[in-house]
Coordinates of C-alpha atoms in Angstrom, one line a residue:
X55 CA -74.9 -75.7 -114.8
X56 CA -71.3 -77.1 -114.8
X57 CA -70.2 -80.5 -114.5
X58 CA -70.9 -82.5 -111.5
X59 CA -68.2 -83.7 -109.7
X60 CA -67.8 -86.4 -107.1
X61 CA -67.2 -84.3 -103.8
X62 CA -68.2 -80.8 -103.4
X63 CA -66.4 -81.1 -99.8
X64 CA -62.6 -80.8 -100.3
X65 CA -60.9 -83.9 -98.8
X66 CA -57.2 -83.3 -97.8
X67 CA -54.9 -86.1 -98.5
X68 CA -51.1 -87.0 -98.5
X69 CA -49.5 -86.7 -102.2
X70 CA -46.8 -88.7 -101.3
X71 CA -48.8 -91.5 -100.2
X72 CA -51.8 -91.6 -101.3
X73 CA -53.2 -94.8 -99.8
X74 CA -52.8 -92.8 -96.0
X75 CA -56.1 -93.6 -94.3
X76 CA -55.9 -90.5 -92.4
X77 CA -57.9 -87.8 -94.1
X78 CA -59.0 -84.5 -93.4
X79 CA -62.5 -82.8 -94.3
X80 CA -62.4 -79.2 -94.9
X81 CA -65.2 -76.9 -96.3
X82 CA -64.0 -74.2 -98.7
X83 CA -66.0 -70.9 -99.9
X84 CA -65.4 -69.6 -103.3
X85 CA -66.9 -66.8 -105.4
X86 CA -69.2 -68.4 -108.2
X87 CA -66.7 -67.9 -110.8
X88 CA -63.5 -69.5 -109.6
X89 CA -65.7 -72.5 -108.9
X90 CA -66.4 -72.4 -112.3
X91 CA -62.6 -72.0 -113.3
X92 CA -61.5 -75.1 -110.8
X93 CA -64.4 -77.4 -112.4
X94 CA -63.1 -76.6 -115.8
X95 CA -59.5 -77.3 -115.0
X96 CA -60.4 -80.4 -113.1
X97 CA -62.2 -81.5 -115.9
X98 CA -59.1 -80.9 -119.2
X99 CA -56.5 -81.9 -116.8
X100 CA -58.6 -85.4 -115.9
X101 CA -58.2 -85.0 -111.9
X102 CA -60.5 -87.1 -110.4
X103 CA -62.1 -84.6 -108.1
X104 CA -61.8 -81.2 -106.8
X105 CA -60.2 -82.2 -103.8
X106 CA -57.4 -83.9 -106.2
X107 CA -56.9 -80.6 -108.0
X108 CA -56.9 -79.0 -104.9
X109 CA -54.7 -81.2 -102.8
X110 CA -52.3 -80.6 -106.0
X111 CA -52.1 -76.9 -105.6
X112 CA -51.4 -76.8 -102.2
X113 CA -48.7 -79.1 -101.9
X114 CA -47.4 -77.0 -104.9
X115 CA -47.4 -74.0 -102.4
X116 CA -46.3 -76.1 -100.1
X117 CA -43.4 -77.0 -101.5
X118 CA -42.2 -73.3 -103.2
X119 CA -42.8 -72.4 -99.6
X120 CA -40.3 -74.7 -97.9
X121 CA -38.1 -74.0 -100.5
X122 CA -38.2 -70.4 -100.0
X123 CA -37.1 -71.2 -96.6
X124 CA -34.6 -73.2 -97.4
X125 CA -32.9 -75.6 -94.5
X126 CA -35.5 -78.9 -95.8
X127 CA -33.8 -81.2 -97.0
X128 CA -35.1 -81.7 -101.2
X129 CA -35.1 -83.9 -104.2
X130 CA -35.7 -81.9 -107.6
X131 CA -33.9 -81.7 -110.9
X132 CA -31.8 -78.9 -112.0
X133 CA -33.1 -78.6 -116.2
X134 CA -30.8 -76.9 -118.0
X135 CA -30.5 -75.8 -122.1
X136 CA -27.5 -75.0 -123.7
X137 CA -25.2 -74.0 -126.6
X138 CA -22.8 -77.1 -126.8
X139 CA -20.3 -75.3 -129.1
X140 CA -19.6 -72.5 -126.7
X141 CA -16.0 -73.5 -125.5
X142 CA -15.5 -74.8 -122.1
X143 CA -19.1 -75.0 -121.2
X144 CA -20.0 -79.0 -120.8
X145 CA -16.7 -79.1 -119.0
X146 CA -17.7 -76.3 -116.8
X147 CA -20.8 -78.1 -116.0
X148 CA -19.6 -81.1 -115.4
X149 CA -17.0 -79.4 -113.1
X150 CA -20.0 -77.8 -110.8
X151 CA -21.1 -81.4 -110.7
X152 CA -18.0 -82.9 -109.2
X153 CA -17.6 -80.1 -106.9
X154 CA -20.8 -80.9 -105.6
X155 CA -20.8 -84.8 -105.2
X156 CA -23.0 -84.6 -102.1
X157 CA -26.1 -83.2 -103.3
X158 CA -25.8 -84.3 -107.4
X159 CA -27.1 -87.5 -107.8
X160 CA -26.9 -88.4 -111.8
X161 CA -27.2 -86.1 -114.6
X162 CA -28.3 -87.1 -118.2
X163 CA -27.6 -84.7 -121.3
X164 CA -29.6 -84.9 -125.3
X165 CA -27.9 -84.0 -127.7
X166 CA -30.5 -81.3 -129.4
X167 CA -31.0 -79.8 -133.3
X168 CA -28.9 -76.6 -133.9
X169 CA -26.1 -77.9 -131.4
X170 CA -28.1 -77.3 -127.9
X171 CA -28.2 -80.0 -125.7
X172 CA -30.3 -80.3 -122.8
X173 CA -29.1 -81.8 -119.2
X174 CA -31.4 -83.0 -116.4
X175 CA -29.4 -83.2 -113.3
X176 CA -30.6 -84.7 -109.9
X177 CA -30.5 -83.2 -106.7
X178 CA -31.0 -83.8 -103.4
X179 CA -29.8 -81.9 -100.2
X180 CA -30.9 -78.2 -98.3
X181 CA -33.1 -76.1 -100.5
X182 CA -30.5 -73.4 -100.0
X183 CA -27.6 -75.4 -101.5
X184 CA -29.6 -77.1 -104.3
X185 CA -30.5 -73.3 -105.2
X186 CA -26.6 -72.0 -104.9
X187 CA -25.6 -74.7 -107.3
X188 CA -28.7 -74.6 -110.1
X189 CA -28.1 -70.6 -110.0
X190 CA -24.2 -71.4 -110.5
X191 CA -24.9 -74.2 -113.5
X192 CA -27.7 -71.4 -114.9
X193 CA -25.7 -68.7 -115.0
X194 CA -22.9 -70.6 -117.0
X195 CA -21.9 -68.6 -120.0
X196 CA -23.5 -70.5 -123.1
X197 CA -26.2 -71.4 -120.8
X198 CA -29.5 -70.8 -122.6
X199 CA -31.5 -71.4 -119.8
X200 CA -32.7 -73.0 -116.9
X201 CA -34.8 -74.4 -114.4
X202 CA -34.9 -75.8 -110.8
X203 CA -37.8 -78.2 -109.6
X204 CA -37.7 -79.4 -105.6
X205 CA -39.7 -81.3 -104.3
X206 CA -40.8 -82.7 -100.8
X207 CA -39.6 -85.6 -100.4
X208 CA -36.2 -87.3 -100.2
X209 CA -34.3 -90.0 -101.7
X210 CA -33.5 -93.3 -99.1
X211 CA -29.8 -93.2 -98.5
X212 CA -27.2 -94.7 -101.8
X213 CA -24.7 -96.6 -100.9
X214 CA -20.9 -95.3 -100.7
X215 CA -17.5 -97.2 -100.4
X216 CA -17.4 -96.1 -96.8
X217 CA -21.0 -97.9 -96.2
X218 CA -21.0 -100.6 -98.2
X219 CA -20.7 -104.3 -97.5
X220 CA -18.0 -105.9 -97.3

């Protein structure tokens, strides 16, 4: 037989706050085999449960989903490696940046071996727009490549010279 796990009955529960008393039992049916596969993975990837590893999946789909549809409001990182001796390009990326104040948050660039560097930048705003601008960073000339990564949930406001105290 396989390893035993702690709940053979999938519990549903909130990723983004995980101490949410309000839980959901569902029962799910799966052929003998991808039980198999899901105990395994649970198991090298040190989940907890099943219903961890589950609940992780799901709000993966979840999330590709909603960004998909794109008017949600996000947080992600755009991930981008490049060729830092092509001429123009951290300028050009930096440019992008400032032209999008609203939804880039910070960035942070590593220098790399054979002159690439790597640059993290974060985002928050629609799905839609956060996609417009990775797809304009990624297709940068020089750009080696890249990678958007949303996720549900959003960033409390950050203070601006118009808000702040006086």
């Amino acid at each position: 037989m396989g390893t035993q796990l702690k709940d053979p009955v999938t519990e549903m529960q909130s990723l983004t706050c995980p101490s949410a008393s309000l839980v959901s039992r569902i029962t799910m049916s799966l052929p003998q085999e991808l039980l198999k596969a899901l105990d395994d993975m649970v198991t090298q990837r040190g989940f907890d449960s099943r219903s961890q590893a589950i609940a992780d999946m799901i709000h993966q789909q979840v999330t590709a989903h909603k960004q998909k549809v794109g008017n949600d409001v996000m947080v992600g990182t755009i991930t981008l490696l490049y060729d830092r001796s092509i001429a123009n390009l951290q300028r050009q990326i930096a440019d992008l940046q400032y032209q999008n104040l609203s939804e880039v948050i910070s960035s942070l660039h590593v220098s790399l071996a054979d002159n690439q560097m790597m640059e993290v930048v974060l985002v928050q705003g629609r799905a839609c727009q956060l996609e417009k601008i990775a797809n304009q960073l990624i297709t940068l000339r020089g750009v080696i490549t890249g990678n958007l990564q949303l996720l549900t949930a959003i960033m409390p406001p950050i203070s601006s010279p118009a808000t702040a105290p006086a």
